[in-house]
Amino acid sequence: MSENIVVSGIRPTGVPHLGNIRGALQQWVNLQDNHNCFYFVADWHALFGLEERSREIAENTKKAVATLLAIGLDPDKSTIFIQSHVPAHLTLFTIFSAITPVGWLERNPTLKDMVRADQPLPYGLLGYPVLQAADILLYKGTMVPVGKDQQPHLEITREIARRFNNLFGTDCFPEPQAVLNESPVLPGTDGRKMSKSYNNVISIEDDKDTIVNKVKQMITDPEKIRKTDPGHPDICTVFQLEKPFVDGTYSADIYQRCTEGRIGCVEHKNMLAEIIWDYLRPKQEKYFYYLEHEEQLKKIVDYGDKRAQEVAQKTIEEVMDIIGL
Ligand code: SF4
């Protein structure tokens, strides 16, 4: 077990999908064997992002926890908890709000994508990188799994840690390092990045027929009309979506058969739907099991909340002592 403390969160903004599971969440599972991991459902962030009503957030929070368990996170290895159940997140957020220049937040490159044209910019949305800093530093996180597009957020966390340490003459907070997620970004059924906001996802709740239908509608190489037409897998979403679920030999074989006109798109789509279903089905069974056994789910969350709370409380006591309150 390394000394590293890994911290990461999932926002409960809908039903988790294949892109989440095969991307960031798979990395969480890989890290749990060798690191001290804190994984939380970021319900405050869902509220701050104005994406959901609070009742939906509560429902999606359960679904997020069920997904984390279904994909293989072990509550004895990883601390799995809900952000709003540990009040210290907001305490540290408030303290960091006092020392974070607004200019840092206004420079946040993803802010403009999150602002809605029909609403004024809420203070919470401007300040969400400060809450993220609190989320990570509350557990003295040293490693944060991130996708390439999230690196600027971590930079603000590092700046806040540095500023706090400098202002109060302490080494209380580490400057966490990014652990880049090497998994490819999965394309959705329309070829764009798989994302709830594009409505192009294969979700953990989709049954086999739904998956078959979604894959059937995917656009392939427009020049490949008949099986015998030579195709171009490099521009084909079916080929790209399949890659992370098969080995290199399989992929190379499909590539060759497509370019030589020895496989048709209908046949290949059927194969892909089977591959996705084989991958998703065991996870889906566990997912629905946990949703149907709410008591068990609650016990696991209570256990994680308590473990998180103990660490968070220690940090807050240390911070209050440092700032003299
Ligand atoms: S055969 Fe497969 S890889 Fe080739 S264009 Fe059709 S779906 Fe894409």
Short mmCIF file of C-alpha atoms and ligand atoms in Angstrom, two decimals:
data_model
loop_
_atom_site.label_atom_id
_atom_site.label_comp_id
_atom_site.label_asym_id
_atom_site.label_seq_id
_atom_site.Cartn_x
_atom_site.Cartn_y
_atom_site.Cartn_z
CA MET A 1 0.00 0.00 0.00
CA SER A 2 1.50 3.37 -1.00
CA GLU A 3 1.34 6.49 1.15
CA ASN A 4 -0.72 8.21 -1.49
CA ILE A 5 -4.23 9.39 -0.75
CA VAL A 6 -6.53 9.31 -3.75
CA VAL A 7 -9.63 11.51 -3.77
CA SER A 8 -12.27 11.72 -6.48
CA GLY A 9 -15.99 12.31 -6.85
CA ILE A 10 -18.85 11.51 -9.22
CA ARG A 11 -21.65 14.03 -9.73
CA PRO A 12 -25.11 12.47 -9.42
CA THR A 13 -26.54 14.10 -12.52
CA GLY A 14 -28.23 11.13 -14.16
CA VAL A 15 -27.89 7.40 -14.66
CA PRO A 16 -24.20 6.46 -15.03
CA HIS A 17 -23.23 5.27 -18.51
CA LEU A 18 -20.65 3.22 -20.33
CA GLY A 19 -18.40 6.27 -20.84
CA ASN A 20 -18.24 6.86 -17.07
CA ILE A 21 -17.78 3.19 -16.25
CA ARG A 22 -15.10 2.28 -18.79
CA GLY A 23 -13.36 5.64 -18.26
CA ALA A 24 -12.93 7.35 -14.90
CA LEU A 25 -14.60 4.73 -12.73
CA GLN A 26 -12.49 1.87 -14.05
CA GLN A 27 -9.45 3.88 -12.99
CA TRP A 28 -10.92 4.23 -9.49
CA VAL A 29 -11.18 0.45 -9.24
CA ASN A 30 -7.61 -0.01 -10.47
CA LEU A 31 -6.28 2.40 -7.82
CA GLN A 32 -8.05 0.92 -4.80
CA ASP A 33 -5.70 -2.05 -4.30
CA ASN A 34 -2.57 0.01 -3.71
CA HIS A 35 -3.75 3.37 -2.37
CA ASN A 36 -5.83 4.87 0.37
CA CYS A 37 -8.86 5.92 -1.68
CA PHE A 38 -11.71 8.30 -0.85
CA TYR A 39 -14.50 8.18 -3.42
CA PHE A 40 -17.61 10.26 -2.96
CA VAL A 41 -20.87 11.14 -4.64
CA ALA A 42 -20.65 14.89 -5.16
CA ASP A 43 -24.26 15.88 -4.50
CA TRP A 44 -23.35 19.47 -3.56
CA HIS A 45 -21.74 19.84 -6.97
CA ALA A 46 -24.92 18.64 -8.69
CA LEU A 47 -26.85 21.31 -6.81
CA PHE A 48 -24.27 23.99 -7.59
CA GLY A 49 -24.36 23.07 -11.28
CA LEU A 50 -28.13 23.66 -11.35
CA GLU A 51 -28.43 20.50 -13.39
CA GLU A 52 -30.95 18.71 -11.25
CA ARG A 53 -33.70 19.35 -8.74
CA SER A 54 -32.80 18.16 -5.27
CA ARG A 55 -35.21 15.18 -5.39
CA GLU A 56 -33.51 13.96 -8.56
CA ILE A 57 -30.13 14.47 -6.94
CA ALA A 58 -31.14 12.17 -4.05
CA GLU A 59 -32.36 9.49 -6.48
CA ASN A 60 -29.28 9.80 -8.68
CA THR A 61 -27.04 9.66 -5.61
CA LYS A 62 -28.36 6.17 -4.83
CA LYS A 63 -27.80 5.17 -8.44
CA ALA A 64 -24.25 6.49 -8.34
CA VAL A 65 -23.44 4.51 -5.17
CA ALA A 66 -25.03 1.36 -6.65
CA THR A 67 -22.86 1.85 -9.76
CA LEU A 68 -19.67 2.25 -7.75
CA LEU A 69 -20.38 -1.02 -5.96
CA ALA A 70 -21.49 -2.77 -9.14
CA ILE A 71 -18.28 -2.01 -11.02
CA GLY A 72 -16.11 -3.44 -8.26
CA LEU A 73 -15.33 -0.78 -5.68
CA ASP A 74 -14.90 -2.54 -2.36
CA PRO A 75 -16.15 -0.60 0.70
CA ASP A 76 -13.43 -2.22 2.81
CA LYS A 77 -10.69 -1.03 0.47
CA SER A 78 -12.13 2.33 -0.58
CA THR A 79 -13.95 4.86 1.56
CA ILE A 80 -17.21 5.34 -0.35
CA PHE A 81 -19.37 8.18 0.95
CA ILE A 82 -21.74 11.01 0.14
CA GLN A 83 -20.34 14.52 0.14
CA SER A 84 -23.30 16.20 1.86
CA HIS A 85 -23.16 13.67 4.71
CA VAL A 86 -19.78 15.07 5.78
CA PRO A 87 -20.45 18.69 6.79
CA ALA A 88 -16.73 19.49 6.98
CA HIS A 89 -16.67 19.83 3.17
CA LEU A 90 -18.66 23.05 3.55
CA THR A 91 -16.61 24.24 6.51
CA LEU A 92 -13.38 23.97 4.55
CA PHE A 93 -15.11 25.45 1.48
CA THR A 94 -15.98 28.52 3.56
CA ILE A 95 -12.43 28.84 4.87
CA PHE A 96 -10.97 28.52 1.37
CA SER A 97 -13.54 31.05 0.07
CA ALA A 98 -11.93 33.58 2.38
CA ILE A 99 -8.51 33.21 0.75
CA THR A 100 -9.31 32.53 -2.92
CA PRO A 101 -9.12 35.53 -5.30
CA VAL A 102 -12.21 35.81 -7.53
CA GLY A 103 -9.88 36.31 -10.52
CA TRP A 104 -8.71 32.68 -10.24
CA LEU A 105 -12.32 31.50 -10.52
CA GLU A 106 -13.24 33.81 -13.37
CA ARG A 107 -10.34 32.33 -15.36
CA ASN A 108 -11.78 28.81 -14.97
CA PRO A 109 -11.97 27.64 -18.61
CA THR A 110 -15.03 25.42 -18.11
CA LEU A 111 -17.09 28.11 -16.38
CA LYS A 112 -18.48 29.53 -19.62
CA ASP A 113 -19.69 26.07 -20.69
CA MET A 114 -21.58 25.67 -17.43
CA VAL A 115 -23.30 29.05 -17.32
CA ARG A 116 -26.86 28.93 -18.60
CA ALA A 117 -28.01 31.74 -20.87
CA ASP A 118 -31.43 31.90 -19.17
CA GLN A 119 -30.06 32.33 -15.64
CA PRO A 120 -27.67 34.68 -13.86
CA LEU A 121 -24.37 33.14 -12.76
CA PRO A 122 -24.91 31.68 -9.27
CA TYR A 123 -22.23 32.34 -6.69
CA GLY A 124 -21.98 28.60 -5.99
CA LEU A 125 -21.19 27.83 -9.62
CA LEU A 126 -18.43 30.43 -9.74
CA GLY A 127 -17.03 28.96 -6.53
CA TYR A 128 -17.29 25.27 -7.35
CA PRO A 129 -13.51 24.88 -7.88
CA VAL A 130 -13.13 26.11 -4.27
CA LEU A 131 -15.48 23.35 -3.13
CA GLN A 132 -13.46 20.90 -5.20
CA ALA A 133 -10.33 22.06 -3.42
CA ALA A 134 -12.07 21.48 -0.09
CA ASP A 135 -13.22 18.02 -1.23
CA ILE A 136 -9.67 16.97 -2.01
CA LEU A 137 -7.70 18.74 0.71
CA LEU A 138 -10.07 17.72 3.50
CA TYR A 139 -8.57 14.23 3.11
CA LYS A 140 -5.10 15.63 2.31
CA GLY A 141 -5.38 14.02 -1.10
CA THR A 142 -2.07 13.59 -2.93
CA MET A 143 -3.40 11.99 -6.09
CA VAL A 144 -6.46 12.98 -8.08
CA PRO A 145 -7.62 10.92 -11.04
CA VAL A 146 -8.57 13.34 -13.81
CA GLY A 147 -9.35 13.45 -17.50
CA LYS A 148 -7.24 15.85 -19.59
CA ASP A 149 -10.02 18.47 -19.63
CA GLN A 150 -10.16 18.58 -15.82
CA GLN A 151 -6.52 19.46 -15.22
CA PRO A 152 -7.18 23.23 -14.83
CA HIS A 153 -9.49 22.49 -11.87
CA LEU A 154 -6.76 20.63 -10.08
CA GLU A 155 -4.42 23.54 -10.70
CA ILE A 156 -6.78 25.78 -8.69
CA THR A 157 -6.74 23.21 -5.87
CA ARG A 158 -2.95 23.26 -5.88
CA GLU A 159 -2.94 27.08 -5.84
CA ILE A 160 -5.37 27.17 -2.92
CA ALA A 161 -3.27 24.65 -0.96
CA ARG A 162 -0.15 26.72 -1.63
CA ARG A 163 -1.87 29.98 -0.70
CA PHE A 164 -3.24 28.58 2.56
CA ASN A 165 0.15 27.13 3.52
CA ASN A 166 1.93 30.42 2.69
CA LEU A 167 -0.61 32.68 4.42
CA PHE A 168 -0.59 30.69 7.64
CA GLY A 169 3.02 29.53 7.57
CA THR A 170 2.13 25.85 7.60
CA ASP A 171 2.58 22.70 5.55
CA CYS A 172 -0.90 21.48 6.43
CA PHE A 173 -1.98 20.75 2.86
CA PRO A 174 -0.19 18.78 0.16
CA GLU A 175 -0.30 19.92 -3.45
CA PRO A 176 -2.06 17.00 -5.08
CA GLN A 177 -0.84 15.54 -8.37
CA ALA A 178 -3.05 14.59 -11.29
CA VAL A 179 -3.24 10.94 -12.25
CA LEU A 180 -4.18 11.17 -15.90
CA ASN A 181 -6.81 8.73 -17.01
CA GLU A 182 -5.33 6.92 -19.99
CA SER A 183 -8.63 5.28 -21.02
CA PRO A 184 -9.82 6.64 -24.32
CA VAL A 185 -12.83 8.93 -24.25
CA LEU A 186 -15.68 6.74 -25.50
CA PRO A 187 -17.72 7.99 -28.41
CA GLY A 188 -21.47 8.07 -27.92
CA THR A 189 -23.95 6.59 -30.36
CA ASP A 190 -23.85 9.77 -32.47
CA GLY A 191 -20.04 9.85 -32.70
CA ARG A 192 -19.59 12.76 -30.27
CA LYS A 193 -18.13 12.17 -26.79
CA MET A 194 -20.49 9.92 -24.79
CA SER A 195 -22.28 12.33 -22.50
CA LYS A 196 -25.66 12.66 -20.79
CA SER A 197 -25.95 16.17 -22.18
CA TYR A 198 -25.73 14.87 -25.77
CA ASN A 199 -28.31 12.15 -25.13
CA ASN A 200 -26.05 9.63 -26.86
CA VAL A 201 -25.23 7.25 -24.01
CA ILE A 202 -25.54 3.54 -23.35
CA SER A 203 -26.53 3.54 -19.70
CA ILE A 204 -26.07 0.96 -16.97
CA GLU A 205 -29.86 0.56 -16.97
CA ASP A 206 -30.22 -0.28 -20.69
CA ASP A 207 -31.48 -3.81 -21.40
CA LYS A 208 -30.10 -5.89 -24.24
CA ASP A 209 -32.75 -4.86 -26.79
CA THR A 210 -32.14 -1.19 -26.05
CA ILE A 211 -28.41 -1.66 -26.54
CA VAL A 212 -28.95 -3.55 -29.81
CA ASN A 213 -31.22 -0.76 -31.08
CA LYS A 214 -28.86 2.01 -30.05
CA VAL A 215 -25.90 0.31 -31.73
CA LYS A 216 -28.02 -0.40 -34.82
CA GLN A 217 -28.60 3.33 -35.26
CA MET A 218 -24.93 4.27 -35.09
CA ILE A 219 -23.45 5.87 -38.19
CA THR A 220 -20.62 3.97 -39.86
CA ASP A 221 -18.44 4.73 -42.88
CA PRO A 222 -20.91 6.29 -45.34
CA GLU A 223 -18.97 4.83 -48.29
CA LYS A 224 -19.52 1.28 -47.11
CA ILE A 225 -22.97 0.39 -48.38
CA ARG A 226 -22.55 -3.34 -49.06
CA LYS A 227 -20.54 -5.91 -47.15
CA THR A 228 -18.06 -6.18 -50.05
CA ASP A 229 -17.34 -2.42 -50.16
CA PRO A 230 -13.96 -1.62 -48.59
CA GLY A 231 -14.57 0.45 -45.42
CA HIS A 232 -12.59 2.91 -43.32
CA PRO A 233 -12.66 1.83 -39.65
CA ASP A 234 -10.67 4.92 -38.63
CA ILE A 235 -13.69 7.12 -39.26
CA CYS A 236 -16.25 4.63 -37.95
CA THR A 237 -17.82 5.13 -34.51
CA VAL A 238 -18.67 1.44 -34.19
CA PHE A 239 -14.99 0.57 -34.53
CA GLN A 240 -13.92 3.29 -32.08
CA LEU A 241 -16.50 2.35 -29.47
CA GLU A 242 -15.52 -1.31 -29.68
CA LYS A 243 -11.75 -0.83 -29.24
CA PRO A 244 -11.59 -0.46 -25.41
CA PHE A 245 -13.60 -3.66 -24.95
CA VAL A 246 -11.53 -6.00 -27.12
CA ASP A 247 -7.87 -6.89 -27.45
CA GLY A 248 -5.52 -5.64 -30.15
CA THR A 249 -5.65 -8.86 -32.18
CA TYR A 250 -9.44 -8.75 -32.37
CA SER A 251 -9.40 -5.11 -33.38
CA ALA A 252 -6.73 -5.69 -36.04
CA ASP A 253 -8.75 -8.55 -37.50
CA ILE A 254 -11.91 -6.44 -37.73
CA TYR A 255 -9.88 -3.62 -39.27
CA GLN A 256 -8.57 -5.90 -41.98
CA ARG A 257 -11.93 -7.54 -42.70
CA CYS A 258 -13.59 -4.13 -42.98
CA THR A 259 -10.98 -2.63 -45.31
CA GLU A 260 -11.01 -5.78 -47.47
CA GLY A 261 -14.81 -5.89 -47.63
CA ARG A 262 -15.10 -9.14 -45.71
CA ILE A 263 -17.46 -7.96 -42.98
CA GLY A 264 -20.66 -5.92 -43.22
CA CYS A 265 -21.77 -3.14 -40.88
CA VAL A 266 -24.91 -4.98 -39.75
CA GLU A 267 -22.88 -8.03 -38.75
CA HIS A 268 -20.28 -5.89 -36.99
CA LYS A 269 -22.92 -3.90 -35.10
CA ASN A 270 -24.48 -7.13 -33.85
CA MET A 271 -21.06 -8.24 -32.63
CA LEU A 272 -20.50 -4.92 -30.85
CA ALA A 273 -23.89 -5.04 -29.14
CA GLU A 274 -23.02 -8.53 -27.81
CA ILE A 275 -19.63 -7.32 -26.56
CA ILE A 276 -21.18 -4.36 -24.73
CA TRP A 277 -23.92 -6.51 -23.26
CA ASP A 278 -21.39 -9.10 -22.00
CA TYR A 279 -19.44 -6.28 -20.36
CA LEU A 280 -22.44 -4.49 -18.87
CA ARG A 281 -24.74 -7.37 -17.85
CA PRO A 282 -22.91 -8.56 -14.69
CA LYS A 283 -22.49 -4.95 -13.57
CA GLN A 284 -26.13 -4.21 -14.27
CA GLU A 285 -27.26 -7.22 -12.22
CA LYS A 286 -25.30 -5.97 -9.21
CA TYR A 287 -26.51 -2.41 -9.80
CA PHE A 288 -30.16 -3.41 -9.69
CA TYR A 289 -29.48 -5.68 -6.73
CA TYR A 290 -28.23 -2.74 -4.67
CA LEU A 291 -31.08 -0.50 -5.77
CA GLU A 292 -33.54 -3.19 -4.70
CA HIS A 293 -31.75 -3.70 -1.34
CA GLU A 294 -31.76 -0.15 -0.06
CA GLU A 295 -30.99 -1.19 3.53
CA GLN A 296 -27.75 -2.82 2.40
CA LEU A 297 -26.87 0.21 0.31
CA LYS A 298 -27.54 2.50 3.25
CA LYS A 299 -25.35 0.43 5.57
CA ILE A 300 -22.44 0.65 3.14
CA VAL A 301 -22.91 4.41 2.79
CA ASP A 302 -23.15 4.86 6.59
CA TYR A 303 -19.91 2.93 7.00
CA GLY A 304 -18.12 5.08 4.39
CA ASP A 305 -19.61 8.33 5.77
CA LYS A 306 -18.30 7.49 9.22
CA ARG A 307 -14.79 6.70 7.98
CA ALA A 308 -14.71 9.90 5.90
CA GLN A 309 -16.11 11.94 8.77
CA GLU A 310 -13.32 10.80 11.14
CA VAL A 311 -10.56 11.92 8.75
CA ALA A 312 -12.38 15.14 7.83
CA GLN A 313 -12.93 16.09 11.46
CA LYS A 314 -9.21 15.75 12.22
CA THR A 315 -8.33 18.04 9.31
CA ILE A 316 -10.90 20.64 10.35
CA GLU A 317 -9.62 20.66 13.93
CA GLU A 318 -6.08 21.13 12.64
CA VAL A 319 -7.17 23.93 10.28
CA MET A 320 -9.17 25.76 12.96
CA ASP A 321 -6.15 25.62 15.19
CA ILE A 322 -3.91 26.99 12.42
CA ILE A 323 -6.20 29.89 11.59
CA GLY A 324 -6.83 30.58 15.26
CA LEU A 325 -10.62 30.23 15.42
S1 SF4 B 1 -17.68 -2.96 -41.06
FE1 SF4 B 1 -17.54 -2.23 -38.99
S2 SF4 B 1 -15.71 -0.95 -38.90
FE2 SF4 B 1 -16.30 -1.23 -41.07
S3 SF4 B 1 -17.52 0.58 -41.50
FE3 SF4 B 1 -18.90 -1.10 -40.96
S4 SF4 B 1 -19.26 -0.87 -38.79
FE4 SF4 B 1 -17.47 0.35 -39.31
#
